[in-house]
Amino acid sequence: MAVRDAVARAATFDHAVLSFVGPTGYPMTVAADFVVDAAGVTIDVGPLHASTRPADGQEVGLLFSHIRPQPGIGYDERRYVNAWGRAQVRGTHVSVTIEQATGWDEADVPFFEYAERTLPEAKRYMDELGSKPRLSRFWTVFLAARLPFLTATIVPVALGGAVAARDHRFGWGWFLLALVGAVLIHIGLNMANDLFDDASGADEANVTPTPFSGGSRVLQYGLVSRRAATVATAACYLGGIAIGLGLAAARGWGLLAIGGVGVAISLAYSAPPLKLVHRGVGELVTAVGFGPVTTLGTYYVCAQRWSAEALAVSVPVAALIALVLYVNEIPDRAGDAAVGKRTLPVRWPQARVVRGYAIGAGIAYSAVVGGVVGGLTPAWTLVALLTIPMARKVHRGLVRHYDRPYDLMPSMQANIALHLVTGLLLLAGYLIDLLTR
Amino acid sequence: MRSDSFSGVLPEQVEALLNAALVAELTVIDGRGRPVSYPLIPLYDGTRIYMTSAALFSKKLRHIKANPKVSVALTDPVGVPLEPFARATIEGDAVVHDGDLHTDWERLLPLWRAKEPVIDKFVKMRFGIPLFFERSVIEIAPTRVLYWAGGATHRAPVVTELAAAK
C-alpha cells in the first residue's frame, strides 16, 4: 500500500495503536488519539505517558483497525492499516513519518478474494508443516464432482424421458441407465475441466471464485491430488462410456452417434488441442451437449428412434444452460483472460454480454412458444413462460453488479434456478398433458 | 498461580475487558525486529489467552515461532464493548500449536462460541472456505499487564507483574 494512501485511510479511524519493542524485549502496545499532518505522510500520536513512549528514533508500528460486530452474523466493515516509521518524540506526543504500510479493507477487497490472494502463503506454511487440508469424504466428493450442477444433466434427461412417456415408450430401467451414464459423463467433464484449468493456470489466476464459478478449487486448495482427480475423471468417463456402449448394443447403434458427440464435446470442451471453451464456443457446445444431445439420447434409449419433439423441447434448456455458463464466466473473466481462455465475456464488452444474455433468454422462451405453435410440444409446456420474471431479474443483476463478483452471486444463483425451474415447469407441462389426455 | 484478588491469573478488570473483547490487537516481532499488529478475537480460559490463525494468514505464526514475545492490546471501544471503558495491554510468551490444523483449534470452540455464537454456523459451512478452517492455536502465557482506567493512556498505567503465571 502506498504511504499517502495508507495515511489517508488511517485518517478515517478513531484511534491509533502504537507499538514498539520495549526494554524487556516484549512489544509495547498502547492506543491513543492521533492527527495526520497536512502533507499526508506523518502521523502524530498522543498524548502518551512517558512510560509508554518509544525512544526517539526507534522504529515503531501503527495499527488502525475497525470492525463492526453484527450479532448472529459475525463482523462487517472490517478494515485495517499497518504502518511503520521512525518515532520522533515531541513532548507527550510521538510523531511517525510513515515509510511503509500494508492494509486491507473488505469494502475494496471482499474477504473471500482476500483469502484467495493469500492461498500461496497457506500452501507454503502447510507444506513446511507437512500438513494437508482436508474435508469429510462427502464434502470432498460434493465439491470435486460439483454435484449441485448435475441439474444441468438431470433436467434434459428427464425431458427426454417425458417425451418418451408421451409416446408411450418410457421404461424406467432404460431411463435410469441413461441418467446414470449421462451423470457420470457430466462428473467426468467437471473434473476434467478442473484438471485442465489447473494445468493452464486459469483457476490459479482467478482470485474471485464463487460457489458458482472459478471451478471446484479442490486442486487449488490441495483437497484432492491431481493423480486422484485424474483417476476419478477416467473412472467416470469409462463408466459413462461403458453404460453408453451397453445401451447402444441393447437399444440401437444410433445411440453411438449422439453419445459419441456428447463424449467428444465434453472432452474437447477443456482438453487440448481443441479447448473449445478457450475459443469462444464453450457456451455453444454446452448448449448442444446439455440440450439436444442429452434429451435426444435419453429419448433414443427409451424409444429406440429419433424425435423432433425431443429436439424441440431440448432447445429452451439448452439455451438456459448456456446462459448459466455464460453468466458464471463473468466473474472469471480476468483469470480466464490471463491464460488465454477467451470465453464470450472475455471477448465482449459488458454491454454486449448483457445484451447477449437477453438474446439467449429470448431464444429459450421463443423455443418454448415455437414448440407449441409448431405442434411439437404440448400446450401445457407454455407454463414454463412463468419464469420470464426470473430471467429479467438475472438481467437486472448483470446490469447492476457486472464488475463485482460477490454482489453478482445472487444473480448467478437465480440464473441456475432459472434453468432448473424452467426445466421442471416443462416437465410439469408434460405431466399435466399426460394426465389430461 | 492465582492471587486471591483475581478470578484468573489476570487482574479482574482486565479479565472483564478480555472476556468482553470481540477483537484485540496481537503484536508480534517480525524477522527485522519490527513490531507487527494483527486484529484477532481473543479467548481466555482464566490462565492463558488463546487466539487462532488460519493457515491463510500464517505470517504471524512464523514471527511467533522465531520470537515468542508478544503483546495483546484491548483498545477499541467498539471491539471491546464494556462499560466503563478501559484499555489494557498484556505482555506474554506465546507458543504456536499446529499439530493438526484441521481439528486442534476446535477445542477452543466453547470459548469462541461464547463470544461469537455464529461460529458454529461458519464451522458447518467450512467446505465453502476450507483453508480458513485449517488453523493454528496461539497460546499466550501472560507475564505483565498494563491497565488504563477510562482508556486514558496519557496517564501512567497500573502495572501488574505476573511472573508467577509462567
Coordinates of C-alpha atoms in Angstrom, one line a residue:
Chain A
M1 CA 0.0 0.0 0.0
A2 CA 1.3 3.4 -0.9
V3 CA 2.3 5.6 2.0
R4 CA 0.0 8.5 1.2
D5 CA -2.9 6.1 0.6
A6 CA -2.3 4.4 3.9
V7 CA -2.1 7.7 5.8
A8 CA -5.3 9.0 4.1
R9 CA -7.0 5.8 5.0
A10 CA -5.6 5.9 8.6
A11 CA -7.2 9.4 9.0
T12 CA -10.6 7.7 8.9
F13 CA -10.1 5.6 12.0
D14 CA -11.0 6.6 15.6
H15 CA -7.7 5.9 17.3
A16 CA -4.2 4.6 16.6
V17 CA -2.4 1.6 18.3
L18 CA 1.3 2.4 18.6
S19 CA 3.7 -0.5 19.1
F20 CA 7.4 -0.7 19.6
V21 CA 9.8 -3.2 21.2
G22 CA 10.1 -2.3 24.9
P23 CA 13.2 -2.6 27.1
T24 CA 12.2 -6.1 28.2
G25 CA 12.0 -7.3 24.6
Y26 CA 8.2 -7.5 24.6
P27 CA 6.2 -5.5 22.1
M28 CA 4.8 -2.4 24.0
T29 CA 1.4 -1.6 22.6
V30 CA -0.6 1.5 23.5
A31 CA -3.6 3.2 22.0
A32 CA -4.0 6.9 21.7
D33 CA -5.6 9.7 19.7
F34 CA -3.8 10.9 16.6
V35 CA -3.7 13.5 13.8
V36 CA -2.4 13.3 10.3
D37 CA -0.2 16.2 9.0
A38 CA -1.2 18.3 6.0
A39 CA 1.5 16.6 3.8
G40 CA -0.2 13.2 4.4
V41 CA 2.9 11.3 5.4
T42 CA 3.3 11.9 9.2
I43 CA 1.1 10.8 12.0
D44 CA 1.2 12.4 15.4
V45 CA 0.1 10.1 18.2
G46 CA -0.6 11.2 21.7
P47 CA -0.6 12.3 24.4
L48 CA 1.1 9.3 25.9
H49 CA 2.6 8.7 29.3
A50 CA 6.4 8.7 29.4
S51 CA 6.4 5.0 30.4
T52 CA 4.7 4.0 27.2
R53 CA 6.5 6.2 24.7
P54 CA 9.3 4.8 22.4
A55 CA 12.8 6.1 22.3
D56 CA 13.5 8.9 20.0
G57 CA 14.4 7.4 16.6
Q58 CA 13.1 4.0 17.4
E59 CA 11.2 2.1 14.7
V60 CA 7.5 1.8 15.6
G61 CA 4.4 0.3 14.1
L62 CA 1.0 1.9 13.9
L63 CA -2.2 -0.1 13.6
F64 CA -5.5 1.4 12.7
S65 CA -8.3 -1.2 12.9
H66 CA -12.0 -1.2 12.7
I67 CA -14.7 -3.9 12.8
R68 CA -18.5 -3.7 13.3
P69 CA -19.8 -6.6 15.3
Q70 CA -23.0 -7.9 13.8
P71 CA -24.9 -10.3 16.2
G72 CA -25.8 -13.5 14.5
I73 CA -23.6 -12.7 11.5
G74 CA -20.1 -12.1 12.8
Y75 CA -18.5 -8.9 11.7
D76 CA -18.6 -6.5 8.8
E77 CA -16.8 -3.3 7.9
R78 CA -13.5 -5.0 8.6
R79 CA -10.6 -2.8 7.7
Y80 CA -7.1 -2.1 8.9
V81 CA -3.9 -0.2 8.1
N82 CA -0.5 -1.2 9.4
A83 CA 2.2 1.4 9.0
W84 CA 5.8 1.7 10.1
G85 CA 8.3 4.5 10.5
R86 CA 10.8 6.1 12.9
A87 CA 9.5 7.8 16.1
Q88 CA 10.2 11.4 16.9
V89 CA 9.3 12.1 20.5
R90 CA 7.9 15.6 20.9
G91 CA 6.9 16.2 24.5
T92 CA 4.0 13.9 25.2
H93 CA 3.4 13.1 21.6
V94 CA 5.1 10.7 19.2
S95 CA 5.4 11.8 15.6
V96 CA 5.9 9.0 13.0
T97 CA 6.8 9.6 9.4
I98 CA 5.4 6.6 7.6
E99 CA 7.9 4.7 5.4
Q100 CA 5.9 1.5 4.7
A101 CA 2.4 0.4 5.0
T102 CA 0.0 -2.5 4.4
G103 CA -3.7 -2.9 4.9
W104 CA -7.0 -4.4 3.9
D105 CA -10.5 -3.0 3.6
E106 CA -13.2 -5.5 2.8
A107 CA -15.1 -2.8 1.0
D108 CA -12.3 -2.8 -1.6
V109 CA -11.3 -6.5 -1.4
P110 CA -14.0 -8.8 -0.2
F111 CA -12.9 -11.3 2.4
F112 CA -13.2 -14.3 0.0
E113 CA -10.9 -12.6 -2.5
Y114 CA -8.5 -11.6 0.3
A115 CA -8.4 -15.3 1.3
E116 CA -7.8 -16.4 -2.2
R117 CA -4.9 -14.0 -2.6
T118 CA -3.2 -15.4 0.5
L119 CA -3.5 -19.0 -0.8
P120 CA 0.2 -19.3 -1.7
E121 CA 1.0 -18.3 1.9
A122 CA -1.2 -21.0 3.3
K123 CA 0.3 -23.6 0.9
R124 CA 3.9 -22.7 1.9
Y125 CA 3.0 -22.9 5.6
M126 CA 1.2 -26.2 5.4
D127 CA 3.9 -27.7 3.2
E128 CA 6.5 -26.8 5.8
L129 CA 4.4 -28.5 8.5
G130 CA 3.8 -31.5 6.2
S131 CA 0.1 -30.8 6.7
K132 CA -2.7 -31.2 4.1
P133 CA -6.1 -29.5 4.3
R134 CA -9.0 -31.9 4.4
L135 CA -12.7 -32.1 4.4
S136 CA -15.1 -35.0 5.0
R137 CA -15.3 -37.5 2.2
F138 CA -18.8 -36.3 1.5
W139 CA -17.9 -32.7 1.1
T140 CA -14.8 -33.5 -0.9
V141 CA -16.9 -35.5 -3.4
F142 CA -19.6 -32.8 -3.3
L143 CA -17.1 -30.2 -4.3
A144 CA -14.9 -32.2 -6.7
A145 CA -17.9 -33.5 -8.6
R146 CA -19.8 -30.2 -8.4
L147 CA -22.9 -32.2 -7.5
P148 CA -25.3 -29.2 -7.5
F149 CA -24.6 -28.6 -11.1
L150 CA -25.9 -32.1 -12.0
T151 CA -29.3 -30.5 -12.5
A152 CA -27.8 -29.5 -15.9
T153 CA -27.9 -33.2 -16.8
I154 CA -30.9 -34.3 -14.9
V155 CA -33.3 -31.7 -16.5
P156 CA -32.6 -32.7 -20.1
V157 CA -32.6 -36.4 -19.3
A158 CA -35.9 -36.0 -17.6
L159 CA -37.3 -34.2 -20.6
G160 CA -36.2 -37.0 -22.9
G161 CA -38.0 -39.4 -20.6
A162 CA -41.1 -37.2 -20.6
V163 CA -41.3 -37.1 -24.4
A164 CA -40.8 -40.9 -24.5
A165 CA -43.7 -41.2 -21.9
R166 CA -45.9 -39.1 -24.1
D167 CA -45.1 -41.5 -27.0
H168 CA -45.8 -44.5 -24.7
R169 CA -42.2 -45.6 -25.0
F170 CA -41.0 -44.9 -21.5
G171 CA -39.2 -47.6 -19.5
W172 CA -37.8 -46.9 -16.0
G173 CA -34.8 -49.2 -16.4
W174 CA -33.6 -47.7 -19.6
F175 CA -34.3 -44.2 -18.4
L176 CA -32.3 -44.7 -15.2
L177 CA -29.4 -46.3 -17.1
A178 CA -29.3 -43.3 -19.4
L179 CA -29.4 -41.0 -16.4
V180 CA -26.5 -42.7 -14.7
G181 CA -24.5 -42.7 -17.8
A182 CA -25.1 -39.0 -18.5
V183 CA -24.4 -38.1 -14.9
L184 CA -21.1 -40.0 -15.0
I185 CA -20.0 -38.2 -18.2
H186 CA -21.0 -34.9 -16.6
I187 CA -19.0 -35.5 -13.4
G188 CA -16.1 -36.6 -15.6
L189 CA -16.4 -33.3 -17.6
N190 CA -16.5 -31.3 -14.4
M191 CA -13.3 -32.9 -13.0
A192 CA -11.6 -32.8 -16.4
N193 CA -12.3 -29.1 -16.6
D194 CA -10.7 -28.6 -13.2
L195 CA -7.7 -30.6 -14.3
F196 CA -7.2 -28.6 -17.5
D197 CA -7.9 -25.2 -15.8
D198 CA -5.4 -26.1 -13.1
A199 CA -2.8 -27.1 -15.7
S200 CA -3.4 -23.9 -17.8
G201 CA -3.3 -21.8 -14.6
A202 CA -6.8 -20.4 -15.2
D203 CA -8.1 -21.4 -11.8
E204 CA -4.9 -20.2 -10.0
A205 CA -5.1 -16.9 -11.7
N206 CA -8.7 -16.5 -10.6
V207 CA -8.8 -14.7 -7.2
T208 CA -12.6 -14.2 -7.2
P209 CA -14.1 -17.6 -7.3
T210 CA -17.6 -18.0 -6.1
P211 CA -19.7 -21.1 -5.3
F212 CA -20.9 -20.9 -8.9
S213 CA -17.7 -20.0 -10.8
G214 CA -14.0 -20.5 -10.8
G215 CA -14.0 -24.3 -10.7
S216 CA -14.4 -26.5 -7.7
R217 CA -11.0 -25.4 -6.3
V218 CA -10.3 -28.8 -4.8
L219 CA -6.9 -28.9 -6.6
Q220 CA -6.0 -25.3 -5.7
Y221 CA -6.8 -26.0 -2.1
G222 CA -4.9 -29.3 -2.0
L223 CA -8.1 -31.2 -1.0
V224 CA -7.6 -33.6 -3.9
S225 CA -4.3 -34.5 -5.7
R226 CA -4.0 -34.3 -9.4
R227 CA -3.5 -38.0 -9.5
A228 CA -6.7 -38.8 -7.6
A229 CA -8.6 -36.3 -9.8
T230 CA -7.2 -37.9 -12.9
V231 CA -8.1 -41.4 -11.8
A232 CA -11.6 -40.3 -10.8
T233 CA -12.1 -38.5 -14.1
A234 CA -11.0 -41.5 -16.1
A235 CA -13.3 -43.8 -14.0
C236 CA -16.3 -41.6 -14.6
Y237 CA -15.7 -41.4 -18.3
L238 CA -15.1 -45.1 -18.6
G239 CA -18.2 -45.9 -16.5
G240 CA -20.3 -43.5 -18.6
I241 CA -18.9 -44.8 -21.9
A242 CA -19.4 -48.4 -20.8
I243 CA -23.1 -47.7 -20.0
G244 CA -23.4 -45.9 -23.3
L245 CA -22.0 -48.8 -25.2
G246 CA -24.2 -51.2 -23.4
L247 CA -27.2 -49.1 -24.1
A248 CA -26.2 -48.8 -27.8
A249 CA -25.9 -52.6 -28.0
A250 CA -29.3 -53.1 -26.3
R251 CA -31.3 -50.2 -27.8
G252 CA -29.8 -49.4 -31.1
W253 CA -26.4 -48.4 -32.6
G254 CA -27.8 -45.0 -33.5
L255 CA -27.1 -44.1 -29.9
L256 CA -23.4 -44.3 -30.7
A257 CA -23.6 -41.3 -32.9
I258 CA -25.2 -39.0 -30.4
G259 CA -23.3 -40.5 -27.4
G260 CA -20.1 -40.1 -29.3
V261 CA -20.9 -36.4 -30.0
G262 CA -21.6 -35.9 -26.3
V263 CA -18.4 -37.5 -25.0
A264 CA -16.4 -35.7 -27.7
I265 CA -17.9 -32.4 -26.8
S266 CA -17.3 -32.9 -23.1
L267 CA -13.6 -33.8 -23.6
A268 CA -12.9 -31.2 -26.3
Y269 CA -14.5 -28.5 -24.1
S270 CA -11.4 -28.2 -21.9
A271 CA -8.8 -30.6 -23.4
P272 CA -6.2 -29.7 -25.9
P273 CA -5.9 -29.5 -28.8
L274 CA -9.4 -28.1 -29.3
K275 CA -10.0 -26.5 -25.9
L276 CA -13.4 -25.2 -27.2
V277 CA -14.0 -23.1 -24.1
H278 CA -10.8 -21.1 -24.9
R279 CA -12.1 -20.4 -28.4
G280 CA -15.4 -18.7 -27.5
V281 CA -17.6 -21.6 -28.4
G282 CA -17.8 -23.2 -24.9
E283 CA -21.3 -21.7 -24.5
L284 CA -22.5 -23.2 -27.8
V285 CA -21.1 -26.7 -27.2
T286 CA -22.5 -26.6 -23.7
A287 CA -25.9 -25.9 -25.1
V288 CA -25.6 -28.7 -27.6
G289 CA -24.3 -31.2 -25.0
F290 CA -26.7 -30.4 -22.2
G291 CA -29.6 -29.8 -24.6
P292 CA -30.3 -31.8 -27.8
V293 CA -27.6 -34.5 -27.2
T294 CA -28.8 -35.4 -23.7
T295 CA -32.5 -35.1 -24.4
L296 CA -32.4 -36.9 -27.7
G297 CA -30.0 -39.5 -26.4
T298 CA -32.4 -40.3 -23.5
Y299 CA -35.4 -40.4 -25.8
Y300 CA -33.5 -42.8 -28.1
V301 CA -32.6 -45.1 -25.2
C302 CA -36.3 -45.3 -24.2
A303 CA -37.9 -45.2 -27.7
Q304 CA -35.3 -46.6 -30.0
R305 CA -35.9 -43.9 -32.5
W306 CA -35.4 -40.2 -33.0
S307 CA -37.9 -37.5 -32.2
A308 CA -38.4 -33.9 -33.5
E309 CA -40.4 -33.2 -30.3
A310 CA -37.4 -34.2 -28.1
L311 CA -35.2 -31.9 -30.1
A312 CA -37.7 -29.1 -29.8
V313 CA -38.2 -29.4 -26.1
S314 CA -34.4 -29.5 -25.5
V315 CA -33.8 -26.1 -27.1
P316 CA -35.1 -24.0 -24.1
V317 CA -33.0 -25.8 -21.6
A318 CA -30.1 -25.8 -24.0
A319 CA -30.2 -22.0 -24.2
L320 CA -30.6 -21.6 -20.5
I321 CA -27.7 -23.9 -19.6
A322 CA -25.5 -22.0 -22.0
L323 CA -26.6 -18.9 -20.1
V324 CA -25.6 -20.5 -16.8
L325 CA -22.1 -21.0 -18.1
Y326 CA -22.1 -17.6 -19.7
V327 CA -23.1 -15.7 -16.5
N328 CA -20.7 -17.8 -14.4
E329 CA -17.9 -16.8 -16.7
I330 CA -18.4 -13.1 -16.0
P331 CA -16.5 -13.1 -12.6
D332 CA -13.9 -15.5 -14.0
R333 CA -13.0 -13.3 -17.0
A334 CA -9.8 -11.7 -15.6
G335 CA -8.4 -15.1 -14.7
D336 CA -9.5 -16.6 -17.9
A337 CA -8.1 -13.8 -20.0
A338 CA -4.8 -14.1 -18.2
V339 CA -4.3 -17.6 -19.6
G340 CA -5.9 -17.1 -23.0
K341 CA -9.2 -18.7 -22.1
R342 CA -11.2 -16.4 -24.3
T343 CA -14.8 -17.0 -23.3
L344 CA -17.5 -14.7 -24.6
P345 CA -17.4 -12.5 -21.5
V346 CA -13.6 -12.2 -22.1
R347 CA -14.1 -11.2 -25.7
W348 CA -17.1 -8.9 -25.4
P349 CA -17.6 -5.6 -23.6
Q350 CA -20.2 -5.5 -20.8
A351 CA -23.0 -4.0 -22.8
R352 CA -22.7 -6.8 -25.4
V353 CA -22.5 -9.5 -22.8
V354 CA -25.7 -8.2 -21.1
R355 CA -27.4 -7.9 -24.4
G356 CA -26.3 -11.4 -25.2
Y357 CA -28.0 -12.6 -22.1
A358 CA -31.3 -11.1 -23.1
I359 CA -31.0 -12.6 -26.6
G360 CA -30.2 -16.1 -25.1
A361 CA -33.2 -15.9 -22.8
G362 CA -35.3 -14.7 -25.7
I363 CA -34.2 -17.8 -27.7
A364 CA -35.2 -20.0 -24.8
Y365 CA -38.7 -18.6 -24.4
S366 CA -39.2 -18.4 -28.2
A367 CA -38.4 -22.0 -28.4
V368 CA -41.0 -22.8 -25.7
V369 CA -43.6 -21.0 -27.7
G370 CA -42.3 -22.3 -31.0
G371 CA -42.5 -25.9 -29.9
V372 CA -46.2 -25.4 -29.1
V373 CA -47.1 -23.3 -32.1
G374 CA -45.3 -25.8 -34.3
G375 CA -47.4 -28.6 -32.9
L376 CA -44.4 -30.5 -31.5
T377 CA -44.8 -30.0 -27.8
P378 CA -47.9 -30.0 -25.6
A379 CA -49.6 -26.6 -24.9
W380 CA -49.2 -27.1 -21.2
T381 CA -45.4 -26.5 -21.6
L382 CA -46.2 -22.9 -22.0
V383 CA -46.3 -22.9 -18.2
A384 CA -42.5 -22.6 -18.5
L385 CA -43.0 -18.9 -19.5
L386 CA -43.8 -18.2 -15.9
T387 CA -40.0 -18.0 -15.3
I388 CA -39.6 -14.9 -17.5
P389 CA -39.6 -12.6 -14.5
M390 CA -36.7 -14.7 -13.1
A391 CA -34.8 -14.1 -16.3
R392 CA -35.5 -10.4 -16.1
K393 CA -34.2 -10.4 -12.5
V394 CA -31.0 -12.0 -13.6
H395 CA -30.6 -9.5 -16.4
R396 CA -31.1 -6.6 -13.9
G397 CA -28.4 -8.2 -11.7
L398 CA -26.0 -8.3 -14.6
V399 CA -26.5 -4.6 -15.3
R400 CA -26.0 -3.6 -11.7
H401 CA -23.3 -5.9 -10.4
Y402 CA -21.3 -6.9 -13.5
D403 CA -17.9 -5.9 -12.1
R404 CA -18.5 -7.1 -8.5
P405 CA -18.2 -10.9 -8.4
Y406 CA -19.6 -11.4 -4.9
D407 CA -22.5 -9.0 -5.5
L408 CA -23.2 -10.9 -8.7
M409 CA -23.6 -14.2 -6.7
P410 CA -27.4 -13.9 -6.2
S411 CA -27.8 -13.4 -9.9
M412 CA -25.7 -16.4 -10.7
Q413 CA -27.8 -18.4 -8.2
A414 CA -31.0 -17.1 -9.7
N415 CA -29.8 -18.0 -13.2
I416 CA -29.1 -21.6 -12.2
A417 CA -32.5 -21.7 -10.6
L418 CA -34.0 -20.3 -13.8
H419 CA -32.7 -23.3 -15.8
L420 CA -33.9 -25.8 -13.2
V421 CA -37.3 -24.2 -12.6
T422 CA -37.9 -23.8 -16.4
G423 CA -37.0 -27.4 -16.9
L424 CA -39.3 -28.5 -14.1
L425 CA -42.2 -26.5 -15.5
L426 CA -41.6 -28.0 -18.9
L427 CA -41.8 -31.4 -17.2
A428 CA -44.9 -30.3 -15.3
G429 CA -46.4 -29.4 -18.7
Y430 CA -45.8 -32.9 -19.9
L431 CA -47.2 -34.4 -16.7
I432 CA -50.4 -32.4 -17.0
D433 CA -50.6 -33.3 -20.6
L434 CA -50.3 -37.0 -19.8
L435 CA -52.9 -36.8 -17.0
T436 CA -55.4 -34.8 -19.0
R437 CA -55.3 -36.7 -22.3
Chain B
M1 CA -0.8 -19.4 40.2
R2 CA -3.8 -17.4 41.2
S3 CA -3.9 -14.4 43.5
D4 CA -6.8 -14.0 45.9
S5 CA -7.9 -10.9 44.2
F6 CA -8.1 -12.5 40.8
S7 CA -10.6 -14.9 39.5
G8 CA -7.9 -16.0 37.0
V9 CA -4.3 -15.0 36.6
L10 CA -5.1 -11.6 35.3
P11 CA -6.5 -8.6 37.3
E12 CA -10.3 -8.8 37.4
Q13 CA -10.8 -5.6 35.5
V14 CA -8.5 -6.9 32.7
E15 CA -10.3 -10.2 32.7
A16 CA -13.6 -8.4 32.2
L17 CA -12.1 -6.5 29.3
L18 CA -10.7 -9.7 27.8
N19 CA -13.9 -11.6 28.2
A20 CA -15.9 -8.8 26.5
A21 CA -13.4 -8.3 23.7
L22 CA -14.5 -9.3 20.2
V23 CA -11.3 -8.0 18.9
A24 CA -7.8 -7.4 20.3
E25 CA -4.5 -6.4 18.7
L26 CA -1.9 -9.1 18.8
T27 CA 1.5 -7.6 18.3
V28 CA 4.4 -9.8 17.4
I29 CA 8.0 -9.0 16.4
D30 CA 9.0 -9.8 12.8
G31 CA 12.3 -11.0 11.5
R32 CA 13.6 -7.5 11.2
G33 CA 12.8 -6.8 14.9
R34 CA 9.8 -4.7 13.9
P35 CA 6.5 -4.8 15.7
V36 CA 3.6 -6.0 13.6
S37 CA 0.0 -5.9 14.9
Y38 CA -2.9 -8.1 13.9
P39 CA -6.6 -7.7 14.9
L40 CA -7.8 -11.1 16.3
I41 CA -10.5 -12.4 18.5
P42 CA -9.0 -13.2 22.0
L43 CA -10.2 -16.2 24.0
Y44 CA -9.3 -16.5 27.7
D45 CA -9.7 -19.6 30.0
G46 CA -8.5 -17.9 33.3
T47 CA -4.9 -18.9 32.8
R48 CA -3.9 -18.4 29.2
I49 CA -5.0 -16.2 26.3
Y50 CA -5.7 -18.0 23.1
M51 CA -6.0 -16.8 19.5
T52 CA -6.3 -18.8 16.4
S53 CA -4.9 -18.1 13.0
A54 CA -5.9 -19.6 9.6
A55 CA -3.1 -21.1 7.6
L56 CA -4.1 -18.4 5.0
F57 CA -2.7 -15.7 7.3
S58 CA 0.3 -17.5 8.7
K59 CA 3.0 -14.8 8.7
K60 CA 2.3 -14.0 12.4
L61 CA 2.8 -17.7 13.2
R62 CA 6.3 -17.7 11.7
H63 CA 7.1 -14.5 13.6
I64 CA 6.0 -16.0 16.9
K65 CA 8.0 -19.2 16.3
A66 CA 11.1 -17.0 15.8
N67 CA 10.3 -14.7 18.7
P68 CA 7.7 -15.8 21.2
K69 CA 7.5 -12.4 23.0
V70 CA 4.1 -10.8 22.1
S71 CA 1.5 -8.4 23.5
V72 CA -2.3 -8.4 23.4
A73 CA -3.9 -4.9 23.5
L74 CA -7.5 -4.2 24.2
T75 CA -8.1 -0.7 22.8
D76 CA -11.2 -0.4 20.7
P77 CA -14.5 0.8 22.4
V78 CA -16.4 -0.9 19.6
G79 CA -14.5 -4.2 19.7
V80 CA -14.4 -4.2 23.5
P81 CA -18.0 -3.3 24.4
L82 CA -17.6 -2.8 28.2
E83 CA -18.7 0.0 30.5
P84 CA -16.9 1.8 31.9
F85 CA -14.4 1.7 29.1
A86 CA -10.8 0.9 29.8
R87 CA -7.7 -0.1 27.9
A88 CA -5.1 -2.8 28.7
T89 CA -2.0 -4.3 27.2
I90 CA -1.0 -7.8 28.2
E91 CA 2.6 -8.9 27.5
G92 CA 3.3 -12.6 27.4
D93 CA 5.1 -15.5 25.9
A94 CA 3.4 -17.3 23.0
V95 CA 3.5 -20.8 21.7
V96 CA 2.1 -21.9 18.4
H97 CA 0.2 -25.2 18.4
D98 CA 0.0 -26.6 14.9
G99 CA -0.1 -30.3 15.3
D100 CA -3.4 -30.9 13.5
L101 CA -4.6 -27.7 11.8
H102 CA -7.9 -29.3 11.0
T103 CA -9.1 -30.2 14.5
D104 CA -6.8 -29.0 17.3
W105 CA -8.3 -25.5 17.3
E106 CA -11.8 -26.9 17.8
R107 CA -11.1 -27.4 21.5
L108 CA -11.4 -23.6 21.7
L109 CA -14.9 -23.7 20.2
P110 CA -16.7 -23.4 23.6
L111 CA -14.7 -20.2 24.4
W112 CA -15.2 -18.9 20.8
R113 CA -18.9 -19.7 20.8
A114 CA -19.4 -17.7 24.0
K115 CA -18.2 -14.6 22.2
E116 CA -19.3 -15.3 18.7
P117 CA -22.2 -17.8 18.6
V118 CA -22.4 -17.6 14.8
I119 CA -19.1 -19.5 14.7
D120 CA -21.0 -22.8 14.8
K121 CA -22.8 -21.9 11.6
F122 CA -19.5 -21.0 9.9
V123 CA -17.9 -24.3 11.0
K124 CA -20.7 -26.2 9.5
M125 CA -20.1 -24.4 6.2
R126 CA -16.3 -24.9 6.3
F127 CA -16.5 -26.6 2.9
G128 CA -17.0 -23.2 1.5
I129 CA -13.6 -21.9 2.5
P130 CA -11.7 -24.9 3.7
L131 CA -8.3 -23.4 4.3
F132 CA -9.8 -20.8 6.6
F133 CA -10.6 -23.7 9.0
E134 CA -7.1 -25.1 8.9
R135 CA -6.0 -23.2 11.9
S136 CA -3.1 -22.9 14.4
V137 CA -3.6 -22.1 18.0
I138 CA -1.6 -19.3 19.6
E139 CA -1.4 -19.8 23.4
I140 CA -0.1 -16.9 25.4
A141 CA 1.1 -17.0 28.9
P142 CA 0.7 -13.5 30.3
T143 CA 3.7 -12.0 32.1
R144 CA 2.8 -8.4 32.6
V145 CA -0.3 -6.3 32.4
L146 CA -0.7 -2.6 31.9
Y147 CA -4.2 -1.1 32.6
W148 CA -5.6 2.3 31.9
A149 CA -8.8 3.2 33.6
G150 CA -11.1 5.2 31.2
G151 CA -8.7 4.3 28.4
A152 CA -6.6 7.4 29.4
T153 CA -3.2 6.4 28.0
H154 CA -1.7 9.8 28.8
R155 CA -1.7 8.7 32.4
A156 CA 0.6 6.1 33.9
P157 CA -0.8 2.6 33.6
V158 CA -1.4 0.3 36.5
V159 CA 1.2 -2.3 36.0
T160 CA 0.8 -5.9 37.3
E161 CA 3.7 -8.3 37.1
L162 CA 2.6 -11.8 36.5
A163 CA 5.9 -13.7 36.6
A164 CA 4.2 -16.4 38.6
A165 CA 1.7 -17.1 35.8
K166 CA 4.5 -18.5 33.7

